[in-house]
Coordinates of C-alpha atoms in Angstrom, one line a residue:
M1 CA 7.9 8.3 24.3
I2 CA 4.9 7.2 21.6
T3 CA 5.0 4.3 19.5
L4 CA 2.9 3.7 16.9
H5 CA 2.5 1.1 13.9
A6 CA 2.1 1.7 10.3
P7 CA 0.5 -1.1 8.5
A8 CA 0.9 -2.1 5.5
K9 CA -2.5 -2.3 2.9
L10 CA -3.5 -4.3 0.0
N11 CA -5.9 -3.3 -2.8
L12 CA -8.6 -6.2 -3.3
S13 CA -10.3 -4.2 -6.1
L14 CA -9.0 -1.3 -8.1
R15 CA -11.1 0.5 -10.7
V16 CA -9.1 3.5 -12.8
L17 CA -12.1 5.2 -14.1
S18 CA -11.3 8.4 -15.8
K19 CA -8.3 10.9 -16.0
R20 CA -9.1 14.3 -14.2
Q21 CA -8.6 18.0 -15.3
D22 CA -6.2 17.8 -12.0
G23 CA -3.9 15.4 -13.6
F24 CA -5.0 12.8 -11.4
H25 CA -7.3 9.5 -12.0
E26 CA -10.6 9.0 -10.9
L27 CA -10.8 5.5 -8.6
D28 CA -12.8 3.3 -7.1
T29 CA -10.8 0.8 -4.4
L30 CA -11.4 -1.2 -1.7
M31 CA -8.6 -1.4 0.7
V32 CA -7.8 -3.5 3.9
K33 CA -5.1 -3.4 6.1
L34 CA -2.5 -5.8 7.5
P35 CA -1.8 -5.3 10.9
G36 CA 1.1 -8.2 11.0
L37 CA 3.1 -6.3 8.4
A38 CA 3.8 -2.5 9.6
D39 CA 6.5 -0.3 10.2
T40 CA 7.0 1.3 13.5
L41 CA 7.2 5.0 14.4
E42 CA 8.8 6.1 17.8
F43 CA 8.2 9.7 19.0
H44 CA 10.6 11.0 21.5
E45 CA 10.4 14.6 22.8
A46 CA 13.7 16.6 21.9
E47 CA 15.0 20.6 21.9
E48 CA 14.7 20.1 17.8
F49 CA 13.3 18.1 15.4
S50 CA 15.1 14.9 13.8
F51 CA 14.0 12.2 11.8
R52 CA 16.1 8.8 11.4
C53 CA 15.1 5.4 9.5
S54 CA 16.3 2.2 9.7
D55 CA 16.9 1.8 6.0
S56 CA 19.7 4.0 4.7
S57 CA 18.2 3.8 1.0
L58 CA 15.2 5.8 1.6
P59 CA 15.7 9.7 2.0
A60 CA 15.8 10.8 4.9
G61 CA 15.3 14.7 4.5
D62 CA 12.3 16.8 2.9
E63 CA 11.9 14.2 0.6
N64 CA 10.5 11.8 2.9
L65 CA 6.8 11.4 3.4
V66 CA 7.7 11.3 7.4
V67 CA 9.2 14.6 7.3
R68 CA 6.7 16.3 5.0
A69 CA 4.0 15.4 7.1
A70 CA 5.9 17.0 10.2
R71 CA 6.1 19.9 8.3
A72 CA 2.4 20.3 7.2
Y73 CA 1.3 19.2 10.9
E74 CA 3.7 22.2 12.0
A75 CA 2.1 24.8 9.4
A76 CA -1.4 23.6 10.2
A77 CA -0.9 23.9 14.1
A78 CA 1.2 26.7 13.7
L79 CA 4.0 25.0 16.6
Q80 CA 7.4 23.7 15.7
C81 CA 7.9 20.1 16.1
R82 CA 10.5 19.7 19.2
C83 CA 11.0 15.8 18.8
C84 CA 13.0 13.1 17.4
I85 CA 10.8 10.6 15.4
S86 CA 12.6 7.2 14.5
L87 CA 11.4 5.0 11.4
T88 CA 12.1 1.1 11.5
K89 CA 11.2 -0.1 8.4
T90 CA 9.2 -3.4 7.7
I91 CA 7.5 -2.8 4.6
P92 CA 9.2 -2.8 1.5
H93 CA 9.8 0.3 -0.6
G94 CA 7.8 0.9 -4.0
A95 CA 5.8 -2.6 -3.3
G96 CA 2.1 -1.2 -3.7
L97 CA 1.6 -1.5 -0.3
G98 CA 1.4 1.7 1.0
G99 CA 4.0 1.6 3.3
G100 CA 5.1 5.2 3.0
S101 CA 1.8 6.7 3.1
S102 CA 1.2 4.7 6.5
D103 CA 3.9 5.9 7.5
A104 CA 3.1 9.6 7.2
A105 CA -0.5 9.2 8.5
M106 CA 0.7 7.8 11.7
T107 CA 3.4 11.0 12.0
L108 CA 0.3 13.1 11.8
L109 CA -1.3 11.1 14.9
G110 CA 2.0 10.8 16.8
L111 CA 2.6 14.3 16.4
N112 CA -1.1 15.2 17.3
Q113 CA -1.1 13.3 20.3
L114 CA 2.3 14.5 21.4
H115 CA 0.8 18.0 20.9
G116 CA -2.3 17.3 22.8
F117 CA -4.6 16.6 20.1
R118 CA -4.2 20.1 18.7
L119 CA -5.9 19.6 15.3
T120 CA -9.4 17.9 14.5
V121 CA -9.7 14.5 12.7
N122 CA -11.4 16.6 9.8
E123 CA -8.1 18.8 10.0
L124 CA -5.5 15.9 10.5
H125 CA -7.6 14.3 7.2
G126 CA -6.9 17.4 5.1
I127 CA -3.4 17.6 5.6
A128 CA -3.1 13.6 4.9
A129 CA -4.9 14.4 1.3
S130 CA -2.4 16.7 0.6
L131 CA 0.0 14.5 1.1
G132 CA -1.0 11.7 -1.0
S133 CA -4.2 10.0 -2.2
D134 CA -3.2 6.8 0.1
V135 CA -2.7 8.4 3.4
P136 CA -5.9 9.7 4.8
F137 CA -6.9 5.5 4.5
F138 CA -4.7 5.0 7.2
L139 CA -6.1 7.4 9.4
T140 CA -9.1 5.2 9.8
A141 CA -9.6 1.8 11.2
G142 CA -10.7 -1.4 9.1
A143 CA -11.3 -2.0 5.4
S144 CA -12.8 1.3 3.2
R145 CA -14.0 1.9 -0.2
C146 CA -11.9 4.8 -1.4
T147 CA -12.7 7.5 -4.5
G148 CA -11.9 10.6 -5.8
R149 CA -8.3 10.3 -6.4
G150 CA -8.4 7.8 -3.4
E151 CA -8.9 10.3 -0.5
I152 CA -12.6 10.3 -0.2
I153 CA -13.0 7.7 2.4
Q154 CA -16.3 5.5 3.0
P155 CA -15.6 2.9 6.0
V156 CA -17.2 -0.3 5.1
P157 CA -17.6 -3.5 6.8
S158 CA -14.1 -5.5 6.7
P159 CA -14.4 -8.7 5.0
P160 CA -13.8 -12.0 6.6
P161 CA -9.8 -12.2 7.5
L162 CA -8.2 -13.6 4.4
P163 CA -5.0 -16.3 4.6
V164 CA -2.5 -14.3 2.1
L165 CA 0.8 -14.1 0.9
L166 CA 2.5 -11.8 -0.8
L167 CA 5.5 -11.8 -3.5
K168 CA 7.6 -9.0 -4.3
P169 CA 10.7 -9.2 -6.9
S170 CA 13.8 -7.1 -6.5
F171 CA 12.5 -4.3 -8.4
S172 CA 9.7 -1.7 -7.6
V173 CA 7.3 -0.2 -9.8
A174 CA 6.7 4.0 -10.0
T175 CA 3.1 4.3 -9.4
P176 CA 3.1 7.9 -11.9
D177 CA 4.2 5.8 -14.7
A178 CA 1.7 3.1 -14.4
Y179 CA -1.1 5.6 -14.4
K180 CA 0.5 7.5 -17.2
R181 CA 0.5 4.0 -19.4
W182 CA -3.0 3.4 -18.3
S183 CA -5.3 4.7 -21.0
S184 CA -3.1 3.3 -23.9
S185 CA -2.0 -0.2 -22.4
Q186 CA -2.9 -3.4 -23.6
E187 CA -3.6 -7.0 -22.1
L188 CA -0.9 -9.7 -22.7
P189 CA -2.1 -12.8 -24.3
G190 CA -2.7 -15.8 -21.8
I191 CA -2.6 -13.6 -18.9
R192 CA -5.9 -13.4 -16.6
Y193 CA -7.4 -10.0 -16.1
R194 CA -10.9 -10.6 -15.3
P195 CA -12.5 -10.2 -12.0
Q196 CA -12.2 -13.4 -9.6
L197 CA -14.9 -13.6 -7.1
I198 CA -14.0 -14.7 -3.6
P199 CA -16.7 -14.2 -0.9
D200 CA -18.7 -11.2 -1.6
I201 CA -15.4 -9.5 -3.2
F202 CA -14.3 -9.0 -6.9
L203 CA -10.5 -8.9 -7.1
L204 CA -9.7 -6.6 -9.7
N205 CA -6.8 -4.5 -10.4
D206 CA -7.1 -1.8 -13.5
L207 CA -3.2 -0.9 -13.0
E208 CA -2.2 -4.9 -14.0
R209 CA -2.7 -3.9 -17.6
P210 CA -0.1 -1.0 -18.2
V211 CA 2.3 -2.8 -15.3
F212 CA 2.4 -5.9 -16.4
E213 CA 3.0 -4.7 -20.3
K214 CA 6.3 -3.0 -19.0
H215 CA 7.2 -5.4 -16.3
R216 CA 6.1 -8.8 -17.6
F217 CA 7.7 -11.0 -14.8
L218 CA 4.8 -9.5 -12.2
A219 CA 2.4 -10.8 -15.1
E220 CA 3.9 -14.5 -14.9
L221 CA 4.4 -14.1 -11.2
K222 CA 0.2 -13.9 -11.5
Q223 CA -0.5 -16.3 -13.6
W224 CA 2.0 -18.9 -11.9
L225 CA -0.2 -18.5 -8.7
L226 CA -3.2 -18.6 -10.4
E227 CA -2.1 -22.2 -11.5
R228 CA -1.3 -23.6 -8.2
R229 CA -3.3 -25.6 -6.0
E230 CA -2.9 -23.7 -2.5
T231 CA -4.1 -20.5 -4.5
V232 CA -7.8 -19.2 -4.3
A233 CA -7.3 -15.6 -6.1
A234 CA -4.0 -14.0 -7.5
L235 CA -3.9 -10.3 -8.0
M236 CA -1.3 -7.5 -8.3
S237 CA -1.8 -4.6 -5.2
G238 CA -1.9 -1.2 -6.0
S239 CA 0.6 -0.4 -8.8
G240 CA 2.9 -3.2 -7.9
S241 CA 5.4 -4.9 -7.5
T242 CA 3.8 -6.8 -5.1
V243 CA 1.6 -10.1 -6.2
F244 CA -0.7 -11.7 -3.7
A245 CA -2.0 -14.8 -3.4
V246 CA -5.4 -15.2 -1.3
L247 CA -4.8 -19.1 -0.1
H248 CA -6.4 -22.1 1.0
D249 CA -4.8 -22.4 4.0
L250 CA -2.1 -20.0 5.3
S251 CA -0.3 -23.4 6.5
D252 CA 0.6 -23.8 2.8
A253 CA 2.2 -20.4 2.5
P254 CA 5.8 -21.2 3.4
A255 CA 6.0 -24.2 0.8
L256 CA 4.5 -22.0 -1.7
A257 CA 7.0 -19.1 -1.0
A258 CA 9.8 -21.7 -1.4
A259 CA 8.5 -23.0 -4.7
A260 CA 8.1 -19.4 -6.1
R261 CA 11.7 -18.7 -5.4
M262 CA 12.8 -21.9 -6.9
E263 CA 11.1 -21.8 -10.1
L264 CA 10.7 -18.0 -10.6
D265 CA 13.3 -16.0 -8.8
P266 CA 15.5 -16.7 -5.8
G267 CA 15.5 -13.2 -4.6
L268 CA 11.6 -13.1 -3.9
W269 CA 10.6 -11.4 -1.0
H270 CA 7.8 -12.8 1.0
W271 CA 5.2 -12.3 3.7
A272 CA 2.1 -14.5 5.0
G273 CA -0.5 -13.7 7.1
F274 CA -4.1 -12.5 7.4
T275 CA -6.0 -9.1 6.3
E276 CA -7.8 -7.1 8.8

């Protein structure tokens, strides 16, 4: 049996530069991992391929990125994967935290280990890029600056570990819709969109504009965090719906999460820890 952990990510900055001819958008984003927030994948040898997931709300067939990654690996390696993959979900779905992309990347790594490292790193990267823009990032260690549609990975020195609190409402945000609305969206009055400087990094997310315009609760959540004394900075991650706060002290996180549930939404999911 092989066990791998698929970490979540945060976008510390996300610039949307232009619409590309292939329908995607040109990006420039700085991403870091959250090693303390991770899904778990187990790979067991078996007579035939199967997949099971702890979250019954997620598709278990070819729509699931884990299954798609396994099929893509089979095609590239010219073999049949005879194993059972078990996925235990911890990262919330549709949260802007890259859970599905991370699961897909770990699937590629796990299958390659199970089959004697049949494919090279470059071959795995090519498969990852075909599965999704964020997937190649999770094949690398540490922080990266990602450009192109997100698949061009440039490893960079990891920022100092940041104490962060993640807050997510019960609803998710559809990533394609956020990008579709980007060019025509407007800023909401009274919401801070300008870059926020923390040591050596400007926090900025160009997708806040289209997402906040449609999901105003997320704008209110960010603004509420910015007005709290515990908070150094606050930003939406990816296309949402997670908003994270960089804190002065991680010990403030439980009280801040409790206050957010009391004042804004009793159903808020939260996680607190450090970036890698």
